[in-house]
mmCIF file of C-alpha atoms and ligand atoms in Angstrom:
data_model
loop_
_atom_site.group_PDB
_atom_site.id
_atom_site.type_symbol
_atom_site.label_atom_id
_atom_site.label_comp_id
_atom_site.label_asym_id
_atom_site.label_seq_id
_atom_site.Cartn_x
_atom_site.Cartn_y
_atom_site.Cartn_z
ATOM 1 C CA MET A 20 -12.119 3.710 -14.046
ATOM 2 C CA ASN A 21 -10.103 0.702 -15.123
ATOM 3 C CA TRP A 22 -9.980 -0.814 -11.612
ATOM 4 C CA MET A 23 -13.732 -0.511 -11.158
ATOM 5 C CA ALA A 24 -14.566 -1.977 -14.564
ATOM 6 C CA ARG A 25 -12.216 -4.957 -14.250
ATOM 7 C CA TRP A 26 -13.694 -6.618 -11.160
ATOM 8 C CA ALA A 27 -14.702 -10.264 -11.596
ATOM 9 C CA GLY A 28 -18.028 -10.768 -13.367
ATOM 10 C CA PRO A 29 -19.610 -9.036 -16.331
ATOM 11 C CA TYR A 30 -20.170 -5.737 -14.498
ATOM 12 C CA PRO A 31 -18.987 -4.233 -11.226
ATOM 13 C CA VAL A 32 -21.019 -4.147 -8.048
ATOM 14 C CA PHE A 33 -22.551 -0.698 -7.641
ATOM 15 C CA VAL A 34 -22.294 0.637 -4.112
ATOM 16 C CA ASP A 35 -25.187 2.043 -2.149
ATOM 17 C CA ARG A 36 -23.280 2.704 1.086
ATOM 18 C CA ALA A 37 -20.454 1.430 3.262
ATOM 19 C CA ALA A 38 -19.932 1.523 7.028
ATOM 20 C CA GLY A 39 -17.286 -0.132 9.206
ATOM 21 C CA ALA A 40 -16.296 -3.373 7.487
ATOM 22 C CA ARG A 41 -19.593 -3.742 5.570
ATOM 23 C CA LEU A 42 -20.732 -2.570 2.174
ATOM 24 C CA TRP A 43 -24.246 -2.601 0.712
ATOM 25 C CA ASP A 44 -24.861 -2.687 -3.031
ATOM 26 C CA VAL A 45 -27.745 -1.032 -4.878
ATOM 27 C CA ASP A 46 -29.616 -4.369 -4.949
ATOM 28 C CA GLY A 47 -29.538 -4.573 -1.154
ATOM 29 C CA HIS A 48 -26.846 -7.253 -0.731
ATOM 30 C CA ALA A 49 -24.716 -6.749 2.395
ATOM 31 C CA TYR A 50 -21.077 -7.748 1.929
ATOM 32 C CA ALA A 51 -18.376 -8.471 4.482
ATOM 33 C CA ASP A 52 -15.764 -6.150 3.011
ATOM 34 C CA PHE A 53 -12.216 -7.525 3.012
ATOM 35 C CA CYS A 54 -11.212 -5.194 0.143
ATOM 36 C CA LEU A 55 -11.797 -2.016 2.133
ATOM 37 C CA GLY A 56 -11.149 0.223 -0.841
ATOM 38 C CA ASP A 57 -7.814 -1.548 -1.433
ATOM 39 C CA THR A 58 -6.460 -0.098 1.842
ATOM 40 C CA GLY A 59 -8.092 3.370 1.599
ATOM 41 C CA ALA A 60 -10.727 2.221 4.097
ATOM 42 C CA MET A 61 -8.617 -0.362 5.879
ATOM 43 C CA PHE A 62 -9.476 1.163 9.255
ATOM 44 C CA GLY A 63 -13.197 0.999 8.444
ATOM 45 C CA HIS A 64 -15.598 2.907 6.221
ATOM 46 C CA ALA A 65 -16.733 6.291 7.531
ATOM 47 C CA PRO A 66 -15.338 6.044 11.091
ATOM 48 C CA ALA A 67 -17.484 8.212 13.393
ATOM 49 C CA PRO A 68 -14.655 10.405 14.808
ATOM 50 C CA VAL A 69 -13.524 11.293 11.284
ATOM 51 C CA VAL A 70 -17.052 11.976 10.048
ATOM 52 C CA GLY A 71 -17.483 14.298 13.075
ATOM 53 C CA ALA A 72 -14.189 16.113 12.408
ATOM 54 C CA ILE A 73 -15.063 16.562 8.723
ATOM 55 C CA ARG A 74 -18.524 17.923 9.608
ATOM 56 C CA ARG A 75 -16.999 20.434 12.028
ATOM 57 C CA GLN A 76 -14.314 21.513 9.559
ATOM 58 C CA LEU A 77 -16.726 21.878 6.623
ATOM 59 C CA ARG A 78 -18.350 24.775 8.446
ATOM 60 C CA ARG A 79 -14.958 26.391 9.134
ATOM 61 C CA GLY A 80 -13.547 26.352 5.623
ATOM 62 C CA ILE A 81 -12.339 23.666 3.273
ATOM 63 C CA THR A 82 -9.253 24.991 1.539
ATOM 64 C CA THR A 83 -7.221 28.134 2.169
ATOM 65 C CA MET A 84 -3.640 27.590 0.935
ATOM 66 C CA LEU A 85 -2.584 28.340 4.512
ATOM 67 C CA PRO A 86 -1.734 25.854 7.249
ATOM 68 C CA SER A 87 -4.145 25.124 10.101
ATOM 69 C CA GLU A 88 -3.255 24.095 13.656
ATOM 70 C CA ASP A 89 -4.267 20.534 12.804
ATOM 71 C CA SER A 90 -1.423 20.348 10.278
ATOM 72 C CA VAL A 91 1.079 21.064 13.070
ATOM 73 C CA TRP A 92 -0.430 18.282 15.179
ATOM 74 C CA VAL A 93 -0.342 15.901 12.197
ATOM 75 C CA GLY A 94 3.312 16.693 11.411
ATOM 76 C CA SER A 95 4.349 16.104 15.022
ATOM 77 C CA GLU A 96 2.384 12.870 15.237
ATOM 78 C CA LEU A 97 3.855 11.492 11.998
ATOM 79 C CA ALA A 98 7.331 12.385 13.301
ATOM 80 C CA ARG A 99 6.603 10.582 16.586
ATOM 81 C CA ARG A 100 5.274 7.482 14.852
ATOM 82 C CA PHE A 101 7.741 7.091 12.007
ATOM 83 C CA GLY A 102 10.900 8.657 13.453
ATOM 84 C CA LEU A 103 11.482 11.203 10.647
ATOM 85 C CA PRO A 104 11.286 14.866 11.726
ATOM 86 C CA TYR A 105 9.967 16.698 8.623
ATOM 87 C CA TRP A 106 6.615 16.022 6.915
ATOM 88 C CA GLN A 107 4.552 17.504 4.146
ATOM 89 C CA LEU A 108 1.017 16.632 3.048
ATOM 90 C CA SER A 109 -0.064 15.826 -0.492
ATOM 91 C CA MET A 110 -3.305 14.562 -2.019
ATOM 92 C CA THR A 111 -2.449 10.992 -3.008
ATOM 93 C CA ALA A 112 0.267 8.441 -2.407
ATOM 94 C CA THR A 113 1.188 8.815 -6.078
ATOM 95 C CA ASP A 114 1.846 12.513 -5.413
ATOM 96 C CA ALA A 115 3.834 11.752 -2.281
ATOM 97 C CA ASN A 116 6.081 9.389 -4.243
ATOM 98 C CA ARG A 117 6.547 11.837 -7.107
ATOM 99 C CA PHE A 118 7.525 14.602 -4.690
ATOM 100 C CA ALA A 119 9.858 12.327 -2.728
ATOM 101 C CA LEU A 120 11.623 11.398 -5.969
ATOM 102 C CA ARG A 121 12.026 15.043 -6.940
ATOM 103 C CA ILE A 122 13.579 15.786 -3.548
ATOM 104 C CA ALA A 123 15.884 12.782 -3.905
ATOM 105 C CA ARG A 124 17.099 14.061 -7.290
ATOM 106 C CA GLU A 125 17.629 17.515 -5.830
ATOM 107 C CA VAL A 126 19.605 16.220 -2.861
ATOM 108 C CA THR A 127 21.782 13.736 -4.726
ATOM 109 C CA ALA A 128 22.053 15.498 -8.099
ATOM 110 C CA ARG A 129 21.532 12.074 -9.682
ATOM 111 C CA PRO A 130 18.982 11.222 -12.364
ATOM 112 C CA LYS A 131 17.787 7.669 -11.809
ATOM 113 C CA VAL A 132 15.418 5.724 -9.596
ATOM 114 C CA LEU A 133 15.631 2.081 -8.601
ATOM 115 C CA VAL A 134 12.450 0.063 -8.048
ATOM 116 C CA PHE A 135 11.750 -3.621 -7.574
ATOM 117 C CA ASN A 136 10.231 -5.811 -10.234
ATOM 118 C CA GLY A 137 6.481 -6.160 -9.662
ATOM 119 C CA CYS A 138 6.243 -2.951 -7.629
ATOM 120 C CA TYR A 139 3.396 -0.475 -7.666
ATOM 121 C CA HIS A 140 3.837 3.019 -6.252
ATOM 122 C CA GLY A 141 0.887 4.700 -7.984
ATOM 123 C CA THR A 142 0.949 6.308 -11.401
ATOM 124 C CA VAL A 143 4.510 7.540 -11.008
ATOM 125 C CA ASP A 144 6.051 7.481 -14.496
ATOM 126 C CA GLU A 145 9.464 6.232 -13.388
ATOM 127 C CA ALA A 146 7.997 3.421 -11.294
ATOM 128 C CA LEU A 147 5.632 1.960 -13.917
ATOM 129 C CA ALA A 148 8.508 -0.231 -14.985
ATOM 130 C CA GLU A 149 9.041 -3.958 -15.117
ATOM 131 C CA LEU A 150 11.740 -6.437 -16.095
ATOM 132 C CA ASP A 151 11.078 -8.107 -19.419
ATOM 133 C CA GLY A 152 13.673 -10.808 -20.002
ATOM 134 C CA GLY A 153 16.146 -8.867 -17.854
ATOM 135 C CA ILE A 154 15.545 -5.571 -19.702
ATOM 136 C CA VAL A 155 13.739 -2.600 -18.147
ATOM 137 C CA GLY A 156 10.536 -1.656 -19.945
ATOM 138 C CA PRO A 157 7.062 -0.311 -19.250
ATOM 139 C CA ASN A 158 4.486 -2.415 -17.388
ATOM 140 C CA PRO A 159 2.454 -4.369 -19.916
ATOM 141 C CA GLY A 160 -0.734 -2.376 -20.509
ATOM 142 C CA SER A 161 0.786 0.883 -19.268
ATOM 143 C CA ILE A 162 -0.717 3.684 -21.379
ATOM 144 C CA GLY A 163 1.643 6.199 -22.997
ATOM 145 C CA PRO A 164 4.955 5.552 -21.214
ATOM 146 C CA PRO A 165 6.744 8.928 -21.182
ATOM 147 C CA VAL A 166 10.262 8.120 -22.326
ATOM 148 C CA ASP A 167 12.405 5.023 -22.630
ATOM 149 C CA LEU A 168 12.303 3.782 -19.034
ATOM 150 C CA ARG A 169 15.953 2.706 -19.231
ATOM 151 C CA LEU A 170 16.777 6.428 -19.077
ATOM 152 C CA THR A 171 14.973 6.962 -15.785
ATOM 153 C CA THR A 172 14.751 3.660 -13.993
ATOM 154 C CA LYS A 173 16.645 0.587 -12.871
ATOM 155 C CA VAL A 174 14.587 -2.465 -11.995
ATOM 156 C CA ILE A 175 15.914 -5.412 -10.026
ATOM 157 C CA GLU A 176 14.330 -8.284 -8.129
ATOM 158 C CA PHE A 177 13.523 -7.854 -4.426
ATOM 159 C CA ASN A 178 15.684 -9.856 -1.974
ATOM 160 C CA ASP A 179 18.646 -9.969 -4.414
ATOM 161 C CA VAL A 180 21.593 -8.335 -2.632
ATOM 162 C CA PRO A 181 24.226 -8.856 -5.399
ATOM 163 C CA ALA A 182 21.848 -7.267 -7.980
ATOM 164 C CA LEU A 183 21.419 -4.291 -5.652
ATOM 165 C CA GLU A 184 25.193 -3.924 -5.291
ATOM 166 C CA ARG A 185 25.613 -3.974 -9.065
ATOM 167 C CA ALA A 186 22.772 -1.522 -9.728
ATOM 168 C CA LEU A 187 23.928 1.080 -7.197
ATOM 169 C CA ALA A 188 27.681 0.801 -7.875
ATOM 170 C CA PRO A 189 27.723 3.409 -10.716
ATOM 171 C CA ARG A 190 26.285 5.958 -8.235
ATOM 172 C CA ASP A 191 23.768 7.307 -10.710
ATOM 173 C CA VAL A 192 20.679 6.358 -8.688
ATOM 174 C CA ALA A 193 19.087 9.122 -6.617
ATOM 175 C CA ALA A 194 16.846 6.832 -4.614
ATOM 176 C CA VAL A 195 15.610 3.327 -4.086
ATOM 177 C CA LEU A 196 11.813 3.546 -3.903
ATOM 178 C CA ALA A 197 10.524 0.432 -2.164
ATOM 179 C CA GLU A 198 7.712 -0.993 -0.133
ATOM 180 C CA PRO A 199 9.432 -2.471 2.939
ATOM 181 C CA ALA A 200 7.512 -5.679 2.191
ATOM 182 C CA MET A 201 5.998 -5.897 -1.277
ATOM 183 C CA THR A 202 2.202 -6.069 -1.476
ATOM 184 C CA ASN A 203 1.149 -5.433 -5.031
ATOM 185 C CA GLN A 204 1.854 -8.883 -6.512
ATOM 186 C CA GLY A 205 0.670 -10.551 -3.373
ATOM 187 C CA ILE A 206 2.685 -10.294 -0.207
ATOM 188 C CA ILE A 207 6.458 -10.715 -0.610
ATOM 189 C CA LEU A 208 8.322 -10.559 2.679
ATOM 190 C CA PRO A 209 11.959 -9.460 2.933
ATOM 191 C CA ASP A 210 14.459 -12.227 3.630
ATOM 192 C CA PRO A 211 16.090 -12.063 7.066
ATOM 193 C CA GLY A 212 18.917 -9.518 6.812
ATOM 194 C CA TYR A 213 17.685 -7.992 3.548
ATOM 195 C CA HIS A 214 16.767 -4.639 5.057
ATOM 196 C CA ALA A 215 20.142 -4.367 6.801
ATOM 197 C CA ALA A 216 21.861 -4.969 3.432
ATOM 198 C CA LEU A 217 19.553 -2.525 1.634
ATOM 199 C CA ARG A 218 20.330 0.196 4.160
ATOM 200 C CA GLU A 219 24.060 -0.476 4.202
ATOM 201 C CA ILE A 220 24.415 -0.466 0.404
ATOM 202 C CA THR A 221 22.237 2.623 -0.115
ATOM 203 C CA ARG A 222 24.229 4.530 2.538
ATOM 204 C CA ARG A 223 27.576 3.420 1.160
ATOM 205 C CA THR A 224 26.655 4.503 -2.385
ATOM 206 C CA GLY A 225 25.035 7.799 -1.351
ATOM 207 C CA THR A 226 21.612 6.629 -2.537
ATOM 208 C CA LEU A 227 18.522 7.751 -0.634
ATOM 209 C CA LEU A 228 16.157 5.090 0.665
ATOM 210 C CA ILE A 229 12.451 5.948 0.301
ATOM 211 C CA LEU A 230 10.076 3.496 1.959
ATOM 212 C CA ASP A 231 6.498 3.566 0.693
ATOM 213 C CA GLU A 232 4.306 2.650 3.681
ATOM 214 C CA THR A 233 0.988 3.162 1.889
ATOM 215 C CA HIS A 234 0.052 -0.522 2.224
ATOM 216 C CA THR A 235 2.507 -1.662 4.897
ATOM 217 C CA ILE A 236 0.834 0.577 7.479
ATOM 218 C CA CYS A 237 -1.051 -2.702 8.032
ATOM 219 C CA GLU A 238 1.942 -3.825 10.148
ATOM 220 C CA GLY A 239 1.345 -1.332 12.981
ATOM 221 C CA PRO A 240 0.644 2.320 13.876
ATOM 222 C CA GLY A 241 4.152 3.339 12.708
ATOM 223 C CA GLY A 242 4.087 1.037 9.682
ATOM 224 C CA TYR A 243 6.671 -1.599 8.868
ATOM 225 C CA THR A 244 9.398 0.987 9.478
ATOM 226 C CA ARG A 245 8.689 1.342 13.180
ATOM 227 C CA ALA A 246 7.738 -2.273 13.751
ATOM 228 C CA HIS A 247 11.136 -3.383 12.338
ATOM 229 C CA ARG A 248 13.191 -0.328 13.384
ATOM 230 C CA LEU A 249 14.180 0.636 9.859
ATOM 231 C CA GLU A 250 15.959 3.905 9.146
ATOM 232 C CA PRO A 251 14.888 5.242 5.733
ATOM 233 C CA ASP A 252 15.790 8.739 4.524
ATOM 234 C CA MET A 253 12.210 9.325 3.439
ATOM 235 C CA ILE A 254 8.802 7.734 3.977
ATOM 236 C CA THR A 255 5.681 8.079 1.863
ATOM 237 C CA LEU A 256 2.154 7.024 2.751
ATOM 238 C CA GLY A 257 -1.413 7.742 1.725
ATOM 239 C CA LYS A 258 -4.744 5.981 1.230
ATOM 240 C CA PRO A 259 -6.018 5.323 4.813
ATOM 241 C CA LEU A 260 -4.177 8.287 6.351
ATOM 242 C CA ALA A 261 -7.387 10.352 6.478
ATOM 243 C CA SER A 262 -9.767 7.361 6.339
ATOM 244 C CA GLY A 263 -10.042 7.689 2.547
ATOM 245 C CA VAL A 264 -10.335 11.483 2.257
ATOM 246 C CA PRO A 265 -7.622 12.230 -0.330
ATOM 247 C CA VAL A 266 -4.566 12.865 1.837
ATOM 248 C CA ALA A 267 -1.051 11.506 1.672
ATOM 249 C CA ALA A 268 2.214 12.506 3.291
ATOM 250 C CA PHE A 269 5.944 12.289 2.799
ATOM 251 C CA GLY A 270 8.510 12.610 5.536
ATOM 252 C CA MET A 271 12.241 13.128 5.474
ATOM 253 C CA SER A 272 15.286 12.993 7.687
ATOM 254 C CA ALA A 273 16.931 16.182 8.972
ATOM 255 C CA ALA A 274 19.860 15.642 6.592
ATOM 256 C CA THR A 275 17.561 15.296 3.567
ATOM 257 C CA ALA A 276 15.544 18.335 4.605
ATOM 258 C CA GLU A 277 18.656 20.443 5.124
ATOM 259 C CA LEU A 278 19.743 19.798 1.560
ATOM 260 C CA SER A 279 16.357 20.304 -0.077
ATOM 261 C CA LEU A 280 14.585 22.998 1.933
ATOM 262 C CA PRO A 281 16.778 25.989 1.032
ATOM 263 C CA LYS A 282 15.773 25.645 -2.598
ATOM 264 C CA ALA A 283 12.103 25.131 -1.719
ATOM 265 C CA ARG A 284 12.212 28.321 0.359
ATOM 266 C CA ALA A 285 14.207 30.388 -2.118
ATOM 267 C CA ASP A 286 12.231 33.435 -3.152
ATOM 268 C CA THR A 287 12.293 32.881 -6.880
ATOM 269 C CA GLY A 288 8.595 33.585 -7.293
ATOM 270 C CA ASP A 289 8.420 30.145 -8.805
ATOM 271 C CA GLU A 290 6.790 26.830 -7.897
ATOM 272 C CA SER A 291 9.147 24.182 -6.568
ATOM 273 C CA GLY A 292 7.536 21.289 -8.456
ATOM 274 C CA ILE A 293 6.292 19.967 -5.129
ATOM 275 C CA GLY A 294 2.781 20.199 -3.704
ATOM 276 C CA GLY A 295 -0.546 21.283 -5.137
ATOM 277 C CA THR A 296 -3.133 23.950 -4.437
ATOM 278 C CA LEU A 297 -5.300 21.620 -2.368
ATOM 279 C CA SER A 298 -2.424 19.837 -0.563
ATOM 280 C CA GLY A 299 -2.661 20.029 3.216
ATOM 281 C CA ASN A 300 -5.940 21.948 3.150
ATOM 282 C CA PRO A 301 -7.722 22.394 6.516
ATOM 283 C CA LEU A 302 -10.340 19.731 5.719
ATOM 284 C CA ALA A 303 -7.585 17.232 4.859
ATOM 285 C CA ALA A 304 -5.633 18.129 8.007
ATOM 286 C CA ALA A 305 -8.728 17.765 10.224
ATOM 287 C CA ALA A 306 -9.582 14.365 8.729
ATOM 288 C CA THR A 307 -5.969 13.208 9.100
ATOM 289 C CA ARG A 308 -5.772 14.348 12.701
ATOM 290 C CA ALA A 309 -8.996 12.559 13.643
ATOM 291 C CA THR A 310 -7.816 9.405 11.864
ATOM 292 C CA LEU A 311 -4.431 9.348 13.590
ATOM 293 C CA GLU A 312 -5.837 10.321 16.990
ATOM 294 C CA ARG A 313 -8.872 8.047 17.075
ATOM 295 C CA VAL A 314 -8.747 5.421 14.313
ATOM 296 C CA ILE A 315 -5.225 4.177 13.406
ATOM 297 C CA THR A 316 -4.451 3.337 17.025
ATOM 298 C CA PRO A 317 -2.555 0.543 18.797
ATOM 299 C CA ALA A 318 -5.937 -0.743 20.066
ATOM 300 C CA ALA A 319 -7.172 -1.097 16.472
ATOM 301 C CA PHE A 320 -4.169 -3.273 15.605
ATOM 302 C CA ARG A 321 -4.744 -5.444 18.693
ATOM 303 C CA HIS A 322 -8.068 -6.409 17.099
ATOM 304 C CA MET A 323 -7.014 -6.514 13.440
ATOM 305 C CA ILE A 324 -3.818 -8.577 13.584
ATOM 306 C CA PRO A 325 -5.285 -11.581 15.485
ATOM 307 C CA LEU A 326 -8.155 -11.612 12.963
ATOM 308 C CA ALA A 327 -5.672 -11.744 10.089
ATOM 309 C CA ARG A 328 -4.043 -14.702 11.872
ATOM 310 C CA ARG A 329 -7.451 -16.367 12.137
ATOM 311 C CA TRP A 330 -7.981 -15.763 8.401
ATOM 312 C CA THR A 331 -4.632 -17.328 7.425
ATOM 313 C CA THR A 332 -5.094 -20.264 9.805
ATOM 314 C CA GLY A 333 -8.518 -20.955 8.253
ATOM 315 C CA VAL A 334 -7.317 -20.730 4.653
ATOM 316 C CA ASP A 335 -4.172 -22.732 5.433
ATOM 317 C CA GLY A 336 -6.335 -25.477 7.007
ATOM 318 C CA ALA A 337 -8.482 -25.685 3.850
ATOM 319 C CA ILE A 338 -5.421 -25.755 1.560
ATOM 320 C CA ARG A 339 -3.900 -28.595 3.580
ATOM 321 C CA GLN A 340 -7.157 -30.515 3.886
ATOM 322 C CA LEU A 341 -7.578 -30.489 0.101
ATOM 323 C CA GLY A 342 -3.864 -31.106 -0.561
ATOM 324 C CA LEU A 343 -3.576 -28.101 -2.867
ATOM 325 C CA PRO A 344 -0.149 -26.740 -3.974
ATOM 326 C CA TRP A 345 -1.017 -23.264 -2.683
ATOM 327 C CA HIS A 346 -0.011 -21.130 0.289
ATOM 328 C CA VAL A 347 -1.254 -18.242 2.392
ATOM 329 C CA THR A 348 0.848 -15.345 3.783
ATOM 330 C CA ARG A 349 0.229 -12.545 6.258
ATOM 331 C CA LEU A 350 1.652 -9.085 6.810
ATOM 332 C CA GLY A 351 0.171 -7.520 9.945
ATOM 333 C CA ALA A 352 -3.549 -7.071 9.285
ATOM 334 C CA ARG A 353 -3.248 -8.066 5.596
ATOM 335 C CA ALA A 354 -3.450 -11.648 4.357
ATOM 336 C CA GLU A 355 -3.236 -13.246 0.942
ATOM 337 C CA TYR A 356 -3.370 -16.669 -0.718
ATOM 338 C CA ARG A 357 -1.514 -17.567 -3.883
ATOM 339 C CA PHE A 358 -1.619 -20.436 -6.308
ATOM 340 C CA ARG A 359 1.925 -21.727 -5.766
ATOM 341 C CA PRO A 360 3.277 -23.975 -3.036
ATOM 342 C CA THR A 361 5.735 -21.547 -1.446
ATOM 343 C CA PRO A 362 5.763 -17.789 -0.878
ATOM 344 C CA PRO A 363 7.474 -15.924 -3.756
ATOM 345 C CA ARG A 364 10.747 -14.173 -2.874
ATOM 346 C CA ASN A 365 10.406 -11.540 -5.551
ATOM 347 C CA GLY A 366 8.098 -9.959 -8.116
ATOM 348 C CA GLY A 367 9.295 -12.180 -10.964
ATOM 349 C CA GLU A 368 8.319 -15.337 -9.062
ATOM 350 C CA ALA A 369 4.996 -13.788 -8.037
ATOM 351 C CA LEU A 370 4.164 -12.641 -11.576
ATOM 352 C CA GLY A 371 5.092 -16.084 -12.881
ATOM 353 C CA ALA A 372 2.516 -17.707 -10.583
ATOM 354 C CA ARG A 373 -0.312 -15.403 -11.609
ATOM 355 C CA ASP A 374 -3.492 -17.116 -12.752
ATOM 356 C CA LEU A 375 -6.020 -14.470 -13.697
ATOM 357 C CA GLU A 376 -8.756 -16.977 -14.490
ATOM 358 C CA LEU A 377 -8.403 -18.690 -11.129
ATOM 359 C CA ASP A 378 -8.336 -15.292 -9.385
ATOM 360 C CA ARG A 379 -11.597 -14.348 -11.116
ATOM 361 C CA TYR A 380 -13.229 -17.660 -10.213
ATOM 362 C CA PHE A 381 -12.446 -17.169 -6.507
ATOM 363 C CA HIS A 382 -13.493 -13.518 -6.545
ATOM 364 C CA LEU A 383 -16.790 -14.184 -8.284
ATOM 365 C CA TYR A 384 -17.539 -17.172 -6.033
ATOM 366 C CA ALA A 385 -16.901 -14.959 -2.988
ATOM 367 C CA LEU A 386 -18.869 -12.024 -4.420
ATOM 368 C CA ASN A 387 -21.900 -14.277 -4.949
ATOM 369 C CA ARG A 388 -21.668 -15.215 -1.265
ATOM 370 C CA GLU A 389 -21.471 -11.600 -0.088
ATOM 371 C CA LEU A 390 -17.726 -11.390 0.437
ATOM 372 C CA LEU A 391 -15.485 -8.744 -1.146
ATOM 373 C CA LEU A 392 -11.790 -9.475 -1.693
ATOM 374 C CA THR A 393 -9.229 -7.047 -3.142
ATOM 375 C CA PRO A 394 -9.362 -7.617 -6.905
ATOM 376 C CA PHE A 395 -6.509 -8.732 -9.193
ATOM 377 C CA HIS A 396 -4.985 -10.812 -6.465
ATOM 378 C CA ASN A 397 -6.398 -12.598 -3.442
ATOM 379 C CA MET A 398 -5.897 -10.231 -0.587
ATOM 380 C CA ALA A 399 -7.944 -9.572 2.513
ATOM 381 C CA LEU A 400 -7.679 -6.668 4.904
ATOM 382 C CA MET A 401 -9.004 -6.689 8.451
ATOM 383 C CA ALA A 402 -10.598 -3.522 9.831
ATOM 384 C CA PRO A 403 -11.213 -2.623 13.471
ATOM 385 C CA SER A 404 -14.864 -3.561 12.871
ATOM 386 C CA THR A 405 -14.240 -6.867 11.036
ATOM 387 C CA ARG A 406 -15.824 -9.700 13.004
ATOM 388 C CA ALA A 407 -14.547 -13.221 13.668
ATOM 389 C CA ARG A 408 -17.693 -14.610 12.055
ATOM 390 C CA ASP A 409 -16.939 -12.725 8.811
ATOM 391 C CA VAL A 410 -13.511 -14.350 8.782
ATOM 392 C CA ASP A 411 -15.015 -17.792 9.434
ATOM 393 C CA HIS A 412 -17.593 -17.232 6.681
ATOM 394 C CA HIS A 413 -14.715 -16.508 4.303
ATOM 395 C CA THR A 414 -12.927 -19.690 5.386
ATOM 396 C CA ARG A 415 -16.049 -21.790 4.660
ATOM 397 C CA VAL A 416 -16.556 -20.131 1.277
ATOM 398 C CA PHE A 417 -12.879 -20.536 0.352
ATOM 399 C CA ARG A 418 -13.002 -24.257 1.234
ATOM 400 C CA GLU A 419 -16.217 -24.841 -0.751
ATOM 401 C CA CYS A 420 -14.874 -22.921 -3.730
ATOM 402 C CA ALA A 421 -11.596 -24.871 -3.780
ATOM 403 C CA GLN A 422 -13.435 -28.151 -3.218
ATOM 404 C CA GLU A 423 -15.739 -27.554 -6.197
ATOM 405 C CA LEU A 424 -12.689 -26.787 -8.304
ATOM 406 C CA VAL A 425 -10.715 -29.914 -7.428
ATOM 407 C CA GLY A 426 -13.812 -32.097 -7.110
HETATM 408 C C1 PLP B 525 2.413 0.896 -2.303
HETATM 409 C C2 PLP B 525 1.572 1.891 -3.002
HETATM 410 N N1 PLP B 525 2.011 3.169 -3.110
HETATM 411 C C3 PLP B 525 1.294 4.112 -3.734
HETATM 412 C C4 PLP B 525 0.072 3.819 -4.289
HETATM 413 C C5 PLP B 525 -0.692 4.901 -5.005
HETATM 414 O O1 PLP B 525 -1.808 5.280 -4.280
HETATM 415 P P1 PLP B 525 -2.834 6.300 -4.959
HETATM 416 O O2 PLP B 525 -3.523 5.542 -6.049
HETATM 417 O O3 PLP B 525 -3.780 6.631 -3.833
HETATM 418 O O4 PLP B 525 -2.078 7.459 -5.449
HETATM 419 C C6 PLP B 525 -0.423 2.509 -4.217
HETATM 420 C C7 PLP B 525 -1.735 2.167 -4.815
HETATM 421 O O5 PLP B 525 -2.171 1.046 -4.828
HETATM 422 C C8 PLP B 525 0.350 1.542 -3.576
HETATM 423 O O6 PLP B 525 -0.049 0.264 -3.508
#
């Protein structure tokens, strides 16, 4: 796969095994893993309660196309955490986003989607879009874009309230699909007041607001939504939801469900365009339940977030000591450094500051010192089993690497 082949260095590291926040390669090197499967394993590799639940469920059936009791528990728990009453399971976050968009089109009877420049929501056709000199087009390198993206998608910069007003005014957008804080071009935090404006404008124009919490679950057990008391119409999440077993979920408000469920339940003998044969299977539900009950807990965040602070303090100290025009940002248990003096306010600024060669240099330097960072940008995730000494090792390696560069 593309993402495996494109790691820094002439060939990727081949994995022997991974446990907690450590990963061993086939040559016997033991890495402190700050990549954690790019969030899929952000609460640790192979957590014991989940391995136990999977073992138990394997003997009781893997997939049945019928709900299990665990799925009821999972639905109730997601409702409690995120504040939306109705939930459905899917296999991947990409799926969850595709299904959420279909529901949004059904509910609003509008064709288009609005995303933010520099976003990534999985391989969702409508969201693989970028601004190119102010015009919407496919992401560079995107293989086989389906149709002219101007027909399906509006793209604006994050944190730009007037652009949002203009884009939603024609009332042809079914939904804004957004990460509550952007994470895929480095961390981009919302300006103070931006979420209030986003919610007010989407409500006023009858546009649904879908928040993709797949990465921003790093902010707390109920994601960024709960931590900042946001009120989206729908939420999508995936990746770590079942500790890396392919499970994702999308939730919706009562009003959204009321408008979309009758059609989903209509006895047309047809598929609704939502779900898949393996979605919500008993193995997936058991793994999700164990993860929510025992792994993605408030106690885990009490360990992870202070470690992310330690990581940013260390990197910030090195940047200042060497007088480099760089900065480091944090979002809950996720931290990231970038090669520009101030945090970007939107995807355009972040993309403009990209330096792929410098990224590779840092990644390879770290890899050779048994540290894994998330590739393609410089992001680190803290797991419940990450140790302070792993963080301090990273700080030393970062300082040495930067020093060799400027020296
Ligand atoms: C915010 C966000 N949403 C959705 C996805 C898609 O996840 P998946 O590849 O598991 O479908 C990603 C993947 O990186 C993501 O970053």
